[in-house]
Amino acid sequence: MRKVRDSFLSRFDIPNLGRLGIPVVLLVALFAACAEKTPDPWRDLPGRNAYVFHCGACHGKRGLGSKNLFPPLAGSPWANGPVDVPIRVVLQGLEGELTVNGEDYMNIMPGLGKRLKDSEVAEILTFVRSAFGNQSGPVTAADVARVRAETKDRKRMWKVPQLEPMLKGTGE
């Protein structure tokens, strides 16, 4: 029976590593040092940390979503349209087939209204509407309080067709 050699380096392997190993390590270190480090340009904006904590797992740190699962917030009319739409989505959630930037998504977003204060919703949505290349106006805590009061009896998530008219300016 042959002895199985274990995978650890022996003292006989170390001299051979010097010939190839050191140049490879130096090359990898050089590439790592030269690699472009892309900083998060939004890291200092108010609302960023709350966004990352509550929204980032699905919509991504850079607001790009996840193909076929979670829609992007970058360039999305759902995030950048009339403030009442994203407020309703954050407070009560959204379900149904959704098209954003030409891509279809079929998933649900749970409402966060029971977890977040009006000021937190406003801060997160203001961040979303000003980050990721978006240039929409802020959302105030007063906006959130108004929508929360208008929808206080709502027990279910919004369905996409219920909010789409608001995006086009023909709804509530």
Short mmCIF file of N, CA and C in Angstrom, two decimals:
data_model
loop_
_atom_site.label_atom_id
_atom_site.label_comp_id
_atom_site.label_asym_id
_atom_site.label_seq_id
_atom_site.Cartn_x
_atom_site.Cartn_y
_atom_site.Cartn_z
N MET A 1 0.84 -1.17 0.00
CA MET A 1 0.00 0.00 0.00
C MET A 1 0.90 1.24 0.00
N ARG A 2 0.53 2.22 -0.90
CA ARG A 2 1.31 3.45 -0.98
C ARG A 2 0.92 4.42 0.12
N LYS A 3 1.90 5.11 0.58
CA LYS A 3 1.62 6.12 1.59
C LYS A 3 1.02 7.35 0.91
N VAL A 4 -0.05 7.86 1.48
CA VAL A 4 -0.69 9.05 0.93
C VAL A 4 0.05 10.27 1.45
N ARG A 5 0.44 11.11 0.53
CA ARG A 5 1.16 12.32 0.93
C ARG A 5 0.14 13.37 1.34
N ASP A 6 0.34 13.96 2.49
CA ASP A 6 -0.62 14.98 2.90
C ASP A 6 -0.35 16.27 2.14
N SER A 7 -1.29 17.19 2.24
CA SER A 7 -1.25 18.38 1.40
C SER A 7 -0.39 19.50 1.97
N PHE A 8 0.21 19.30 3.12
CA PHE A 8 1.04 20.35 3.70
C PHE A 8 2.40 20.38 3.01
N LEU A 9 3.00 21.56 3.03
CA LEU A 9 4.33 21.70 2.46
C LEU A 9 5.35 21.01 3.36
N SER A 10 6.29 20.39 2.72
CA SER A 10 7.39 19.79 3.49
C SER A 10 8.59 20.73 3.40
N ARG A 11 9.62 20.42 4.14
CA ARG A 11 10.82 21.25 4.10
C ARG A 11 11.49 21.17 2.73
N PHE A 12 11.16 20.14 1.95
CA PHE A 12 11.75 20.00 0.61
C PHE A 12 11.03 20.88 -0.41
N ASP A 13 9.79 21.26 -0.11
CA ASP A 13 9.02 22.09 -1.05
C ASP A 13 9.39 23.57 -0.96
N ILE A 14 9.84 24.01 0.17
CA ILE A 14 10.08 25.43 0.39
C ILE A 14 11.10 26.02 -0.59
N PRO A 15 12.25 25.38 -0.85
CA PRO A 15 13.18 25.97 -1.83
C PRO A 15 12.56 26.11 -3.22
N ASN A 16 11.70 25.20 -3.62
CA ASN A 16 11.06 25.29 -4.93
C ASN A 16 10.06 26.45 -4.98
N LEU A 17 9.45 26.75 -3.86
CA LEU A 17 8.51 27.86 -3.81
C LEU A 17 9.21 29.17 -4.08
N GLY A 18 10.42 29.30 -3.60
CA GLY A 18 11.17 30.53 -3.78
C GLY A 18 11.35 30.90 -5.23
N ARG A 19 11.49 29.92 -6.08
CA ARG A 19 11.72 30.19 -7.50
C ARG A 19 10.48 30.77 -8.16
N LEU A 20 9.32 30.26 -7.84
CA LEU A 20 8.09 30.71 -8.49
C LEU A 20 7.19 31.48 -7.53
N GLY A 21 7.18 31.08 -6.29
CA GLY A 21 6.24 31.65 -5.32
C GLY A 21 6.43 33.12 -5.05
N ILE A 22 7.67 33.55 -4.84
CA ILE A 22 7.92 34.95 -4.50
C ILE A 22 7.52 35.88 -5.65
N PRO A 23 7.92 35.59 -6.91
CA PRO A 23 7.48 36.47 -8.00
C PRO A 23 5.95 36.52 -8.13
N VAL A 24 5.29 35.40 -7.93
CA VAL A 24 3.83 35.38 -8.03
C VAL A 24 3.22 36.24 -6.93
N VAL A 25 3.72 36.11 -5.71
CA VAL A 25 3.22 36.91 -4.59
C VAL A 25 3.45 38.39 -4.87
N LEU A 26 4.63 38.74 -5.38
CA LEU A 26 4.92 40.14 -5.68
C LEU A 26 4.00 40.67 -6.79
N LEU A 27 3.74 39.86 -7.79
CA LEU A 27 2.86 40.26 -8.87
C LEU A 27 1.44 40.49 -8.38
N VAL A 28 0.95 39.60 -7.55
CA VAL A 28 -0.39 39.75 -6.98
C VAL A 28 -0.45 41.01 -6.13
N ALA A 29 0.58 41.26 -5.33
CA ALA A 29 0.62 42.46 -4.49
C ALA A 29 0.62 43.72 -5.34
N LEU A 30 1.36 43.70 -6.46
CA LEU A 30 1.41 44.85 -7.36
C LEU A 30 0.03 45.12 -7.96
N PHE A 31 -0.63 44.07 -8.44
CA PHE A 31 -1.97 44.24 -9.00
C PHE A 31 -2.95 44.77 -7.95
N ALA A 32 -2.85 44.27 -6.75
CA ALA A 32 -3.75 44.72 -5.68
C ALA A 32 -3.51 46.19 -5.36
N ALA A 33 -2.25 46.60 -5.36
CA ALA A 33 -1.93 48.00 -5.05
C ALA A 33 -2.39 48.94 -6.15
N CYS A 34 -2.34 48.46 -7.39
CA CYS A 34 -2.72 49.30 -8.53
C CYS A 34 -4.21 49.26 -8.84
N ALA A 35 -4.90 48.30 -8.28
CA ALA A 35 -6.33 48.16 -8.57
C ALA A 35 -7.06 49.43 -8.16
N GLU A 36 -7.99 49.84 -9.00
CA GLU A 36 -8.76 51.03 -8.70
C GLU A 36 -9.69 50.75 -7.53
N LYS A 37 -9.55 51.52 -6.52
CA LYS A 37 -10.42 51.40 -5.36
C LYS A 37 -11.57 52.38 -5.57
N THR A 38 -12.78 51.86 -5.72
CA THR A 38 -13.93 52.71 -5.96
C THR A 38 -14.58 53.05 -4.63
N PRO A 39 -14.42 54.27 -4.17
CA PRO A 39 -15.04 54.63 -2.91
C PRO A 39 -16.55 54.77 -3.07
N ASP A 40 -17.26 54.65 -1.99
CA ASP A 40 -18.70 54.85 -1.98
C ASP A 40 -18.94 56.35 -1.98
N PRO A 41 -19.35 56.93 -3.11
CA PRO A 41 -19.49 58.39 -3.17
C PRO A 41 -20.61 58.92 -2.28
N TRP A 42 -21.46 58.05 -1.79
CA TRP A 42 -22.61 58.47 -0.99
C TRP A 42 -22.42 58.22 0.49
N ARG A 43 -21.24 57.78 0.90
CA ARG A 43 -21.06 57.32 2.28
C ARG A 43 -21.32 58.40 3.32
N ASP A 44 -21.19 59.67 2.95
CA ASP A 44 -21.38 60.74 3.93
C ASP A 44 -22.77 61.36 3.88
N LEU A 45 -23.63 60.88 3.00
CA LEU A 45 -24.98 61.44 2.92
C LEU A 45 -25.84 60.95 4.08
N PRO A 46 -26.66 61.83 4.65
CA PRO A 46 -27.59 61.38 5.69
C PRO A 46 -28.52 60.31 5.12
N GLY A 47 -28.83 59.33 5.91
CA GLY A 47 -29.72 58.26 5.47
C GLY A 47 -29.02 57.06 4.88
N ARG A 48 -27.73 57.20 4.56
CA ARG A 48 -27.01 56.10 3.92
C ARG A 48 -26.95 54.86 4.82
N ASN A 49 -26.59 55.05 6.08
CA ASN A 49 -26.46 53.89 6.97
C ASN A 49 -27.80 53.20 7.18
N ALA A 50 -28.86 53.99 7.35
CA ALA A 50 -30.20 53.40 7.50
C ALA A 50 -30.60 52.67 6.22
N TYR A 51 -30.27 53.25 5.06
CA TYR A 51 -30.56 52.59 3.78
C TYR A 51 -29.83 51.25 3.71
N VAL A 52 -28.54 51.25 3.99
CA VAL A 52 -27.76 50.01 3.91
C VAL A 52 -28.35 48.96 4.85
N PHE A 53 -28.73 49.36 6.05
CA PHE A 53 -29.26 48.42 7.04
C PHE A 53 -30.62 47.86 6.64
N HIS A 54 -31.54 48.73 6.21
CA HIS A 54 -32.91 48.30 5.94
C HIS A 54 -33.16 47.88 4.49
N CYS A 55 -32.40 48.41 3.55
CA CYS A 55 -32.72 48.23 2.13
C CYS A 55 -31.59 47.59 1.32
N GLY A 56 -30.37 47.75 1.79
CA GLY A 56 -29.19 47.37 1.01
C GLY A 56 -29.09 45.90 0.67
N ALA A 57 -29.61 45.03 1.53
CA ALA A 57 -29.49 43.59 1.26
C ALA A 57 -30.20 43.21 -0.04
N CYS A 58 -31.30 43.86 -0.34
CA CYS A 58 -32.05 43.54 -1.56
C CYS A 58 -31.70 44.49 -2.71
N HIS A 59 -31.74 45.78 -2.44
CA HIS A 59 -31.54 46.76 -3.52
C HIS A 59 -30.07 47.06 -3.77
N GLY A 60 -29.19 46.57 -2.92
CA GLY A 60 -27.76 46.74 -3.13
C GLY A 60 -27.22 48.03 -2.57
N LYS A 61 -25.97 47.99 -2.20
CA LYS A 61 -25.29 49.15 -1.63
C LYS A 61 -25.27 50.31 -2.61
N ARG A 62 -25.28 50.00 -3.89
CA ARG A 62 -25.24 51.04 -4.93
C ARG A 62 -26.58 51.23 -5.63
N GLY A 63 -27.64 50.65 -5.05
CA GLY A 63 -28.99 50.87 -5.58
C GLY A 63 -29.27 50.20 -6.91
N LEU A 64 -28.47 49.20 -7.27
CA LEU A 64 -28.63 48.55 -8.57
C LEU A 64 -29.53 47.32 -8.53
N GLY A 65 -30.01 46.94 -7.36
CA GLY A 65 -30.89 45.78 -7.25
C GLY A 65 -30.18 44.49 -7.56
N SER A 66 -30.97 43.49 -7.89
CA SER A 66 -30.46 42.17 -8.24
C SER A 66 -31.31 41.64 -9.39
N LYS A 67 -30.68 41.36 -10.50
CA LYS A 67 -31.39 41.00 -11.73
C LYS A 67 -32.50 39.97 -11.48
N ASN A 68 -33.67 40.30 -11.95
CA ASN A 68 -34.88 39.47 -11.88
C ASN A 68 -35.42 39.26 -10.46
N LEU A 69 -34.73 39.74 -9.45
CA LEU A 69 -35.21 39.56 -8.07
C LEU A 69 -35.67 40.87 -7.44
N PHE A 70 -34.75 41.83 -7.35
CA PHE A 70 -35.04 43.08 -6.67
C PHE A 70 -34.72 44.23 -7.61
N PRO A 71 -35.68 45.12 -7.83
CA PRO A 71 -35.47 46.20 -8.80
C PRO A 71 -34.44 47.22 -8.33
N PRO A 72 -33.81 47.87 -9.30
CA PRO A 72 -32.87 48.93 -8.95
C PRO A 72 -33.64 50.16 -8.47
N LEU A 73 -32.98 50.95 -7.67
CA LEU A 73 -33.54 52.24 -7.26
C LEU A 73 -32.92 53.36 -8.09
N ALA A 74 -31.76 53.07 -8.68
CA ALA A 74 -31.09 54.03 -9.55
C ALA A 74 -31.93 54.23 -10.80
N GLY A 75 -32.38 55.44 -11.02
CA GLY A 75 -33.16 55.76 -12.21
C GLY A 75 -34.58 55.22 -12.20
N SER A 76 -35.04 54.72 -11.09
CA SER A 76 -36.38 54.12 -11.02
C SER A 76 -37.45 55.18 -10.81
N PRO A 77 -38.51 55.15 -11.63
CA PRO A 77 -39.62 56.07 -11.39
C PRO A 77 -40.33 55.78 -10.07
N TRP A 78 -40.22 54.55 -9.59
CA TRP A 78 -40.83 54.19 -8.31
C TRP A 78 -40.13 54.89 -7.16
N ALA A 79 -38.88 55.18 -7.29
CA ALA A 79 -38.14 55.90 -6.25
C ALA A 79 -38.15 57.40 -6.49
N ASN A 80 -38.18 57.80 -7.76
CA ASN A 80 -38.00 59.20 -8.11
C ASN A 80 -39.26 59.93 -8.53
N GLY A 81 -40.38 59.23 -8.57
CA GLY A 81 -41.64 59.86 -8.95
C GLY A 81 -42.21 60.67 -7.80
N PRO A 82 -43.52 60.91 -7.85
CA PRO A 82 -44.17 61.65 -6.76
C PRO A 82 -43.85 61.00 -5.40
N VAL A 83 -43.55 61.82 -4.39
CA VAL A 83 -43.09 61.29 -3.10
C VAL A 83 -44.07 60.33 -2.45
N ASP A 84 -45.36 60.48 -2.73
CA ASP A 84 -46.35 59.59 -2.11
C ASP A 84 -46.14 58.13 -2.49
N VAL A 85 -45.61 57.88 -3.69
CA VAL A 85 -45.44 56.49 -4.15
C VAL A 85 -44.37 55.76 -3.32
N PRO A 86 -43.13 56.24 -3.27
CA PRO A 86 -42.15 55.50 -2.47
C PRO A 86 -42.50 55.46 -0.98
N ILE A 87 -43.17 56.50 -0.49
CA ILE A 87 -43.57 56.48 0.92
C ILE A 87 -44.54 55.33 1.15
N ARG A 88 -45.54 55.19 0.29
CA ARG A 88 -46.51 54.09 0.43
C ARG A 88 -45.81 52.73 0.35
N VAL A 89 -44.87 52.61 -0.58
CA VAL A 89 -44.16 51.34 -0.73
C VAL A 89 -43.37 51.01 0.53
N VAL A 90 -42.67 51.99 1.08
CA VAL A 90 -41.88 51.73 2.29
C VAL A 90 -42.79 51.44 3.48
N LEU A 91 -43.87 52.17 3.62
CA LEU A 91 -44.75 51.98 4.78
C LEU A 91 -45.49 50.65 4.75
N GLN A 92 -46.14 50.33 3.61
CA GLN A 92 -46.98 49.13 3.56
C GLN A 92 -46.42 47.99 2.73
N GLY A 93 -45.43 48.25 1.91
CA GLY A 93 -44.86 47.20 1.07
C GLY A 93 -45.49 47.18 -0.31
N LEU A 94 -44.96 46.32 -1.18
CA LEU A 94 -45.41 46.23 -2.57
C LEU A 94 -45.29 44.80 -3.05
N GLU A 95 -46.28 44.37 -3.81
CA GLU A 95 -46.21 43.04 -4.41
C GLU A 95 -46.74 43.10 -5.84
N GLY A 96 -46.25 42.17 -6.64
CA GLY A 96 -46.72 42.06 -8.01
C GLY A 96 -45.61 42.25 -9.02
N GLU A 97 -45.98 42.06 -10.28
CA GLU A 97 -45.01 42.20 -11.36
C GLU A 97 -44.74 43.67 -11.61
N LEU A 98 -43.47 43.98 -11.70
CA LEU A 98 -43.02 45.36 -11.78
C LEU A 98 -41.97 45.46 -12.88
N THR A 99 -42.05 46.51 -13.68
CA THR A 99 -41.04 46.75 -14.71
C THR A 99 -40.30 48.03 -14.35
N VAL A 100 -38.98 47.92 -14.24
CA VAL A 100 -38.14 49.08 -13.93
C VAL A 100 -37.00 49.10 -14.93
N ASN A 101 -36.85 50.23 -15.60
CA ASN A 101 -35.77 50.42 -16.58
C ASN A 101 -35.75 49.29 -17.61
N GLY A 102 -36.94 48.83 -18.03
CA GLY A 102 -37.05 47.80 -19.06
C GLY A 102 -36.89 46.38 -18.58
N GLU A 103 -36.65 46.17 -17.30
CA GLU A 103 -36.48 44.82 -16.74
C GLU A 103 -37.70 44.47 -15.89
N ASP A 104 -38.13 43.20 -15.96
CA ASP A 104 -39.28 42.75 -15.18
C ASP A 104 -38.83 42.10 -13.88
N TYR A 105 -39.60 42.38 -12.84
CA TYR A 105 -39.33 41.83 -11.50
C TYR A 105 -40.64 41.30 -10.94
N MET A 106 -40.56 40.18 -10.25
CA MET A 106 -41.74 39.60 -9.61
C MET A 106 -41.33 39.17 -8.22
N ASN A 107 -41.60 40.02 -7.25
CA ASN A 107 -41.20 39.73 -5.89
C ASN A 107 -42.07 40.57 -4.97
N ILE A 108 -41.79 40.52 -3.69
CA ILE A 108 -42.50 41.38 -2.75
C ILE A 108 -41.48 42.21 -1.98
N MET A 109 -41.92 43.38 -1.59
CA MET A 109 -41.14 44.19 -0.66
C MET A 109 -41.99 44.35 0.58
N PRO A 110 -41.52 43.88 1.71
CA PRO A 110 -42.31 44.02 2.93
C PRO A 110 -42.37 45.48 3.37
N GLY A 111 -43.48 45.86 3.96
CA GLY A 111 -43.60 47.20 4.51
C GLY A 111 -42.76 47.36 5.76
N LEU A 112 -42.20 48.54 5.92
CA LEU A 112 -41.36 48.83 7.08
C LEU A 112 -42.01 49.86 8.01
N GLY A 113 -43.27 50.17 7.74
CA GLY A 113 -43.95 51.23 8.48
C GLY A 113 -44.05 50.99 9.97
N LYS A 114 -44.16 49.75 10.38
CA LYS A 114 -44.26 49.47 11.82
C LYS A 114 -42.91 49.55 12.51
N ARG A 115 -41.85 49.46 11.73
CA ARG A 115 -40.49 49.46 12.27
C ARG A 115 -39.83 50.83 12.27
N LEU A 116 -40.21 51.66 11.31
CA LEU A 116 -39.51 52.93 11.12
C LEU A 116 -40.37 54.13 11.50
N LYS A 117 -39.74 55.14 12.08
CA LYS A 117 -40.40 56.41 12.39
C LYS A 117 -40.50 57.21 11.10
N ASP A 118 -41.37 58.22 11.12
CA ASP A 118 -41.53 59.09 9.96
C ASP A 118 -40.20 59.72 9.55
N SER A 119 -39.43 60.16 10.52
CA SER A 119 -38.15 60.80 10.21
C SER A 119 -37.17 59.82 9.57
N GLU A 120 -37.22 58.54 9.97
CA GLU A 120 -36.32 57.54 9.38
C GLU A 120 -36.72 57.23 7.93
N VAL A 121 -38.02 57.09 7.69
CA VAL A 121 -38.49 56.86 6.32
C VAL A 121 -38.08 58.04 5.44
N ALA A 122 -38.29 59.25 5.94
CA ALA A 122 -37.92 60.45 5.17
C ALA A 122 -36.43 60.48 4.87
N GLU A 123 -35.62 60.15 5.85
CA GLU A 123 -34.17 60.17 5.66
C GLU A 123 -33.73 59.14 4.63
N ILE A 124 -34.27 57.93 4.72
CA ILE A 124 -33.92 56.87 3.76
C ILE A 124 -34.34 57.26 2.35
N LEU A 125 -35.59 57.73 2.21
CA LEU A 125 -36.07 58.07 0.86
C LEU A 125 -35.36 59.29 0.29
N THR A 126 -35.02 60.25 1.13
CA THR A 126 -34.25 61.40 0.64
C THR A 126 -32.88 60.93 0.16
N PHE A 127 -32.27 60.00 0.89
CA PHE A 127 -31.00 59.43 0.45
C PHE A 127 -31.15 58.76 -0.91
N VAL A 128 -32.16 57.88 -1.04
CA VAL A 128 -32.37 57.14 -2.29
C VAL A 128 -32.60 58.11 -3.45
N ARG A 129 -33.36 59.16 -3.21
CA ARG A 129 -33.71 60.10 -4.28
C ARG A 129 -32.56 61.05 -4.64
N SER A 130 -31.48 61.03 -3.84
CA SER A 130 -30.34 61.90 -4.15
C SER A 130 -29.05 61.12 -4.41
N ALA A 131 -29.08 59.81 -4.24
CA ALA A 131 -27.90 58.97 -4.48
C ALA A 131 -28.11 58.15 -5.76
N PHE A 132 -27.12 57.37 -6.13
CA PHE A 132 -27.19 56.44 -7.26
C PHE A 132 -27.45 57.15 -8.59
N GLY A 133 -27.10 58.42 -8.68
CA GLY A 133 -27.36 59.18 -9.90
C GLY A 133 -28.74 59.80 -9.93
N ASN A 134 -29.56 59.53 -8.93
CA ASN A 134 -30.90 60.13 -8.85
C ASN A 134 -30.76 61.59 -8.44
N GLN A 135 -31.67 62.41 -8.94
CA GLN A 135 -31.63 63.84 -8.60
C GLN A 135 -33.03 64.35 -8.28
N SER A 136 -33.76 63.59 -7.48
CA SER A 136 -35.12 63.98 -7.12
C SER A 136 -35.10 64.74 -5.80
N GLY A 137 -36.21 65.41 -5.53
CA GLY A 137 -36.31 66.22 -4.33
C GLY A 137 -36.40 65.39 -3.06
N PRO A 138 -36.22 66.06 -1.93
CA PRO A 138 -36.25 65.37 -0.64
C PRO A 138 -37.66 64.93 -0.24
N VAL A 139 -37.70 64.03 0.72
CA VAL A 139 -38.94 63.60 1.36
C VAL A 139 -38.85 64.09 2.80
N THR A 140 -39.89 64.72 3.28
CA THR A 140 -39.87 65.23 4.65
C THR A 140 -40.63 64.30 5.59
N ALA A 141 -40.35 64.44 6.87
CA ALA A 141 -41.09 63.67 7.87
C ALA A 141 -42.57 64.04 7.82
N ALA A 142 -42.87 65.30 7.48
CA ALA A 142 -44.27 65.73 7.34
C ALA A 142 -44.95 65.00 6.18
N ASP A 143 -44.22 64.79 5.06
CA ASP A 143 -44.76 64.02 3.94
C ASP A 143 -45.12 62.61 4.40
N VAL A 144 -44.20 61.99 5.14
CA VAL A 144 -44.41 60.62 5.60
C VAL A 144 -45.58 60.57 6.58
N ALA A 145 -45.65 61.52 7.50
CA ALA A 145 -46.75 61.55 8.48
C ALA A 145 -48.10 61.70 7.76
N ARG A 146 -48.16 62.54 6.73
CA ARG A 146 -49.39 62.73 5.97
C ARG A 146 -49.83 61.43 5.30
N VAL A 147 -48.89 60.77 4.60
CA VAL A 147 -49.23 59.52 3.91
C VAL A 147 -49.57 58.43 4.92
N ARG A 148 -48.84 58.38 6.02
CA ARG A 148 -49.13 57.38 7.06
C ARG A 148 -50.57 57.57 7.57
N ALA A 149 -50.97 58.82 7.79
CA ALA A 149 -52.33 59.10 8.27
C ALA A 149 -53.37 58.72 7.21
N GLU A 150 -53.08 59.03 5.94
CA GLU A 150 -54.01 58.71 4.85
C GLU A 150 -54.20 57.21 4.68
N THR A 151 -53.17 56.43 5.01
CA THR A 151 -53.21 54.98 4.76
C THR A 151 -53.24 54.17 6.06
N LYS A 152 -53.59 54.81 7.17
CA LYS A 152 -53.50 54.15 8.49
C LYS A 152 -54.36 52.89 8.60
N ASP A 153 -55.45 52.80 7.83
CA ASP A 153 -56.32 51.63 7.91
C ASP A 153 -55.91 50.51 6.95
N ARG A 154 -54.91 50.75 6.17
CA ARG A 154 -54.47 49.75 5.19
C ARG A 154 -53.76 48.60 5.90
N LYS A 155 -54.22 47.39 5.62
CA LYS A 155 -53.65 46.20 6.27
C LYS A 155 -52.79 45.36 5.32
N ARG A 156 -52.91 45.60 4.03
CA ARG A 156 -52.22 44.78 3.04
C ARG A 156 -51.18 45.58 2.28
N MET A 157 -50.28 44.83 1.66
CA MET A 157 -49.29 45.47 0.78
C MET A 157 -50.01 46.10 -0.41
N TRP A 158 -49.38 47.08 -0.98
CA TRP A 158 -49.89 47.65 -2.22
C TRP A 158 -49.62 46.68 -3.35
N LYS A 159 -50.50 46.67 -4.32
CA LYS A 159 -50.28 45.93 -5.56
C LYS A 159 -49.82 46.95 -6.60
N VAL A 160 -48.95 46.51 -7.48
CA VAL A 160 -48.37 47.41 -8.48
C VAL A 160 -49.45 48.22 -9.22
N PRO A 161 -50.54 47.58 -9.72
CA PRO A 161 -51.55 48.37 -10.46
C PRO A 161 -52.23 49.46 -9.61
N GLN A 162 -52.21 49.31 -8.30
CA GLN A 162 -52.83 50.33 -7.45
C GLN A 162 -51.99 51.61 -7.40
N LEU A 163 -50.69 51.50 -7.54
CA LEU A 163 -49.81 52.67 -7.43
C LEU A 163 -49.36 53.22 -8.78
N GLU A 164 -49.43 52.41 -9.82
CA GLU A 164 -48.96 52.88 -11.14
C GLU A 164 -49.63 54.16 -11.60
N PRO A 165 -50.95 54.32 -11.40
CA PRO A 165 -51.56 55.58 -11.83
C PRO A 165 -50.97 56.81 -11.13
N MET A 166 -50.52 56.65 -9.90
CA MET A 166 -49.90 57.77 -9.19
C MET A 166 -48.58 58.17 -9.85
N LEU A 167 -47.88 57.20 -10.42
CA LEU A 167 -46.62 57.50 -11.10
C LEU A 167 -46.87 58.33 -12.35
N LYS A 168 -48.02 58.09 -12.96
CA LYS A 168 -48.36 58.79 -14.20
C LYS A 168 -49.15 60.06 -13.93
N GLY A 169 -49.40 60.35 -12.64
CA GLY A 169 -50.13 61.57 -12.30
C GLY A 169 -51.63 61.46 -12.46
N THR A 170 -52.14 60.23 -12.57
CA THR A 170 -53.59 60.07 -12.76
C THR A 170 -54.26 59.44 -11.56
N GLY A 171 -53.50 59.17 -10.51
CA GLY A 171 -54.07 58.51 -9.32
C GLY A 171 -54.33 59.49 -8.21
N GLU A 172 -54.52 58.94 -7.01
CA GLU A 172 -54.82 59.72 -5.80
C GLU A 172 -53.93 60.92 -5.65
#
